[in-house]
CSV table of C-alpha atoms in Angstrom, one decimal:
chain,number,residue,atom,x,y,z
A,239,MET,CA,7.5,-46.2,1.4
A,240,ASP,CA,11.3,-45.4,0.9
A,241,TYR,CA,12.4,-41.8,1.5
A,242,GLU,CA,14.8,-41.9,-1.6
A,243,TYR,CA,12.0,-43.1,-3.9
A,244,ILE,CA,9.7,-40.4,-2.7
A,245,LEU,CA,12.4,-37.8,-3.2
A,246,THR,CA,13.0,-39.1,-6.8
A,247,GLN,CA,9.3,-38.9,-7.6
A,248,LEU,CA,9.0,-35.4,-6.1
A,249,SER,CA,11.9,-34.2,-8.3
A,250,LYS,CA,9.6,-35.0,-11.3
A,251,ILE,CA,6.8,-32.7,-10.1
A,252,LEU,CA,8.5,-30.0,-8.1
A,253,SER,CA,11.0,-27.3,-9.1
A,254,SER,CA,14.5,-27.7,-7.7
A,255,LYS,CA,13.8,-24.7,-5.3
A,256,ARG,CA,10.6,-26.4,-4.0
A,257,LEU,CA,12.2,-29.7,-3.7
A,258,GLN,CA,15.1,-28.1,-1.7
A,259,HIS,CA,12.6,-26.4,0.5
A,260,SER,CA,10.8,-29.7,1.1
A,261,VAL,CA,14.1,-31.4,2.0
A,262,GLY,CA,14.8,-28.6,4.4
A,263,VAL,CA,11.4,-29.0,6.1
A,264,SER,CA,12.0,-32.7,6.2
A,265,LYS,CA,15.4,-32.5,7.9
A,266,THR,CA,14.2,-29.7,10.3
A,267,ALA,CA,11.1,-31.7,11.2
A,268,GLU,CA,13.3,-34.8,12.0
A,269,GLU,CA,15.5,-32.6,14.2
A,270,MET,CA,12.4,-31.1,16.1
A,271,ALA,CA,10.9,-34.6,16.5
A,272,GLU,CA,14.1,-35.8,18.2
A,273,ARG,CA,14.2,-32.7,20.3
A,274,PHE,CA,10.5,-33.0,21.5
A,275,GLY,CA,10.0,-36.7,21.6
A,276,GLY,CA,8.3,-37.3,18.3
A,277,ASP,CA,8.6,-39.9,15.5
A,278,LYS,CA,11.6,-38.9,13.3
A,279,VAL,CA,10.5,-41.1,10.4
A,280,LYS,CA,7.0,-39.7,10.4
A,281,ALA,CA,8.2,-36.2,10.8
A,282,GLY,CA,10.7,-36.7,7.9
A,283,LEU,CA,8.1,-38.2,5.5
A,284,ALA,CA,5.4,-35.5,6.3
A,285,GLY,CA,8.1,-32.8,5.8
A,286,LEU,CA,9.2,-34.2,2.5
A,287,LEU,CA,5.7,-34.6,1.2
A,288,HIS,CA,4.1,-31.4,2.7
A,289,ASP,CA,4.3,-29.3,-0.6
A,290,ALA,CA,3.7,-32.2,-3.1
A,291,ALA,CA,0.8,-30.1,-4.6
A,292,ARG,CA,2.3,-26.6,-4.2
A,293,GLU,CA,3.3,-26.1,-7.8
A,294,VAL,CA,-0.1,-27.4,-9.2
A,295,PRO,CA,-1.4,-24.4,-11.2
A,296,VAL,CA,-3.7,-22.3,-9.0
A,297,ALA,CA,-6.6,-22.9,-11.7
A,298,ASP,CA,-6.3,-26.6,-11.3
A,299,LEU,CA,-6.4,-26.7,-7.4
A,300,LEU,CA,-10.2,-26.3,-7.0
A,301,PRO,CA,-11.1,-29.0,-9.6
A,302,MET,CA,-8.5,-31.2,-8.1
A,303,ALA,CA,-9.8,-30.7,-4.5
A,304,GLN,CA,-13.3,-31.5,-5.7
A,305,ALA,CA,-12.1,-34.7,-7.5
A,306,PHE,CA,-10.5,-35.8,-4.3
A,307,GLY,CA,-13.7,-35.0,-2.4
A,308,ILE,CA,-12.2,-32.4,-0.3
A,309,VAL,CA,-14.8,-30.0,1.2
A,310,VAL,CA,-13.8,-26.5,0.1
A,311,SER,CA,-14.7,-23.5,2.1
A,312,ASP,CA,-15.5,-20.1,0.7
A,313,ILE,CA,-12.1,-18.9,1.8
A,314,GLU,CA,-10.4,-21.6,0.0
A,315,LYS,CA,-12.5,-20.8,-3.2
A,316,ALA,CA,-11.3,-17.2,-2.8
A,317,GLU,CA,-7.7,-18.3,-2.0
A,318,PRO,CA,-7.2,-21.5,-3.8
A,319,ILE,CA,-3.6,-21.7,-2.9
A,320,LEU,CA,-4.6,-22.8,0.5
A,321,LEU,CA,-5.8,-26.0,-1.0
A,322,HIS,CA,-2.2,-27.2,-1.8
A,323,ALA,CA,-2.1,-28.5,1.8
A,324,PRO,CA,-5.1,-30.9,1.8
A,325,ILE,CA,-4.4,-31.9,-1.9
A,326,SER,CA,-0.7,-32.6,-0.8
A,327,ALA,CA,-2.1,-35.0,1.9
A,328,LYS,CA,-4.3,-36.7,-0.7
A,329,LEU,CA,-1.3,-37.1,-3.0
A,330,ALA,CA,0.7,-38.5,-0.2
A,331,GLU,CA,-2.0,-41.1,0.2
A,332,SER,CA,-2.8,-41.9,-3.5
A,333,LYS,CA,0.5,-41.5,-5.2
A,334,PHE,CA,3.0,-42.2,-2.4
A,335,ASN,CA,1.0,-44.9,-0.5
A,336,ILE,CA,1.2,-43.0,2.8
A,337,HIS,CA,-1.7,-44.3,4.9
A,338,ASP,CA,-0.6,-43.1,8.4
A,339,ALA,CA,-3.3,-40.8,9.6
A,340,GLU,CA,-0.9,-38.7,11.7
A,341,ILE,CA,1.4,-38.0,8.7
A,342,LEU,CA,-1.7,-37.1,6.4
A,343,GLN,CA,-3.1,-34.8,9.0
A,344,ALA,CA,0.1,-33.0,9.6
A,345,ILE,CA,0.5,-32.4,5.9
A,346,PHE,CA,-3.3,-31.3,5.6
A,347,LEU,CA,-2.7,-28.7,8.4
A,348,HIS,CA,0.8,-27.4,7.5
A,349,THR,CA,-0.6,-24.1,6.0
A,350,THR,CA,-3.6,-23.2,8.1
A,351,GLY,CA,-3.0,-25.1,11.4
A,352,GLY,CA,-6.1,-26.0,13.3
A,353,ALA,CA,-7.5,-26.6,16.8
A,354,HIS,CA,-6.1,-29.5,18.8
A,355,MET,CA,-2.8,-29.9,16.8
A,356,SER,CA,-0.9,-33.0,17.5
A,357,LEU,CA,2.9,-32.9,18.2
A,358,LEU,CA,3.5,-33.9,14.6
A,359,ASP,CA,1.1,-31.2,13.3
A,360,LYS,CA,3.0,-28.5,15.3
A,361,ILE,CA,6.4,-29.9,14.1
A,362,ILE,CA,5.4,-29.8,10.4
A,363,TYR,CA,3.8,-26.4,10.7
A,364,LEU,CA,6.9,-25.0,12.4
A,365,ALA,CA,9.4,-26.8,10.2
A,366,ASP,CA,7.9,-25.3,7.2
A,367,VAL,CA,8.2,-21.8,8.8
A,368,ILE,CA,11.7,-22.1,10.1
A,369,GLU,CA,13.6,-24.4,7.6
A,370,PRO,CA,17.1,-23.0,6.6
A,371,GLY,CA,15.9,-21.6,3.3
A,372,ARG,CA,13.4,-19.3,4.9
A,373,ASN,CA,14.2,-15.6,5.6
A,374,PHE,CA,11.7,-13.0,6.8
A,375,GLY,CA,11.3,-10.5,9.7
A,376,GLY,CA,10.8,-12.1,13.0
A,377,LEU,CA,12.1,-15.5,11.9
A,378,GLU,CA,15.1,-15.6,14.2
A,379,GLU,CA,12.8,-15.2,17.3
A,380,ILE,CA,10.6,-18.1,16.0
A,381,ARG,CA,13.6,-20.3,15.3
A,382,ALA,CA,15.1,-19.6,18.7
A,383,MET,CA,12.0,-20.5,20.5
A,384,ALA,CA,11.5,-23.7,18.5
A,385,TYR,CA,14.5,-25.0,20.3
A,386,SER,CA,13.0,-24.6,23.7
A,387,ASP,CA,9.1,-24.3,23.5
A,388,LEU,CA,7.1,-25.7,20.7
A,389,ASP,CA,3.8,-24.1,21.6
A,390,LYS,CA,5.4,-20.7,22.2
A,391,ALA,CA,7.2,-21.0,18.8
A,392,LEU,CA,3.9,-22.1,17.2
A,393,LEU,CA,2.1,-19.1,18.7
A,394,LEU,CA,4.8,-16.7,17.4
A,395,ALA,CA,4.6,-18.2,14.0
A,396,LEU,CA,0.8,-18.0,13.9
A,397,ASP,CA,0.9,-14.4,15.0
A,398,GLN,CA,3.4,-13.6,12.3
A,399,SER,CA,1.3,-15.3,9.7
A,400,ILE,CA,-1.8,-13.5,10.8
A,401,SER,CA,0.0,-10.1,10.9
A,402,TYR,CA,1.4,-10.7,7.3
A,403,ILE,CA,-2.0,-11.6,6.0
A,404,LEU,CA,-3.6,-8.6,7.6
A,405,GLU,CA,-0.8,-6.3,6.2
A,406,GLU,CA,-1.6,-7.7,2.8
A,407,GLY,CA,-5.3,-7.4,3.1
A,408,GLY,CA,-5.8,-11.1,2.8
A,409,LEU,CA,-8.3,-13.6,4.2
A,410,ILE,CA,-7.5,-15.4,7.4
A,411,HIS,CA,-8.5,-19.0,7.4
A,412,PRO,CA,-10.6,-19.8,10.5
A,413,ALA,CA,-8.3,-22.8,11.1
A,414,THR,CA,-5.6,-20.4,11.7
A,415,ILE,CA,-7.6,-18.5,14.3
A,416,GLU,CA,-8.7,-21.9,15.8
A,417,ALA,CA,-5.1,-23.0,16.1
A,418,ARG,CA,-4.0,-19.7,17.9
A,419,ASN,CA,-7.0,-19.7,20.2
A,420,ASP,CA,-6.6,-23.3,21.2
A,421,LEU,CA,-3.0,-22.6,22.1
A,422,LEU,CA,-3.9,-19.4,24.1
A,423,ILE,CA,-6.7,-21.2,26.0
A,424,LYS,CA,-4.3,-24.1,26.9
A,425,GLN,CA,-1.8,-21.5,28.2
A,426,ARG,CA,-4.4,-19.7,30.3
A,427,THR,CA,-6.3,-22.6,31.6
A,428,PRO,CA,-4.9,-23.9,34.9
A,429,ILE,CA,-4.2,-27.7,35.0
A,430,LEU,CA,-6.7,-29.2,37.4
A,431,HIS,CA,-5.3,-32.0,39.5
A,432,THR,CA,-7.6,-34.5,41.0
A,433,THR,CA,-6.7,-36.4,44.1
């Protein structure tokens, strides 16, 4: 599907601020894909569509998730805003005719992360965190690391997210813990070479 067509359609369902964020994520994701050997087109599309459902009213997210057949956890029932990511993936597929499994998964995981994240998953998660419109404590360190080491940047971003949620007394999605633990296990497990 044509990038400009998607942008036009998103402008009808997202505020200008959210659309600007989505374009920022898209451009950042394209830059990161180029830097780390990913697919720029997939990164751009996933970044553009990652928040397609972000402005769906919170009261509508649970019924919408159920209508799409999304399995909803107790944490998502308690924090329905988390459902905007899987619903955005479903909208990308149903409304924007995106059927690429990598793109859909990256959109699905952009809020919580998950175990065994692909290169595109990591790029979209991080692009959402570091796009130029973002501003929060610790961001510059994550941005700087995102230029040299994707996994270290992702770990910093996950740690920042978990710390923020703890400070706010919120619920931590198990997929976020799985993403962090998966990265740490890969860092700590020596690579075994067979000869």
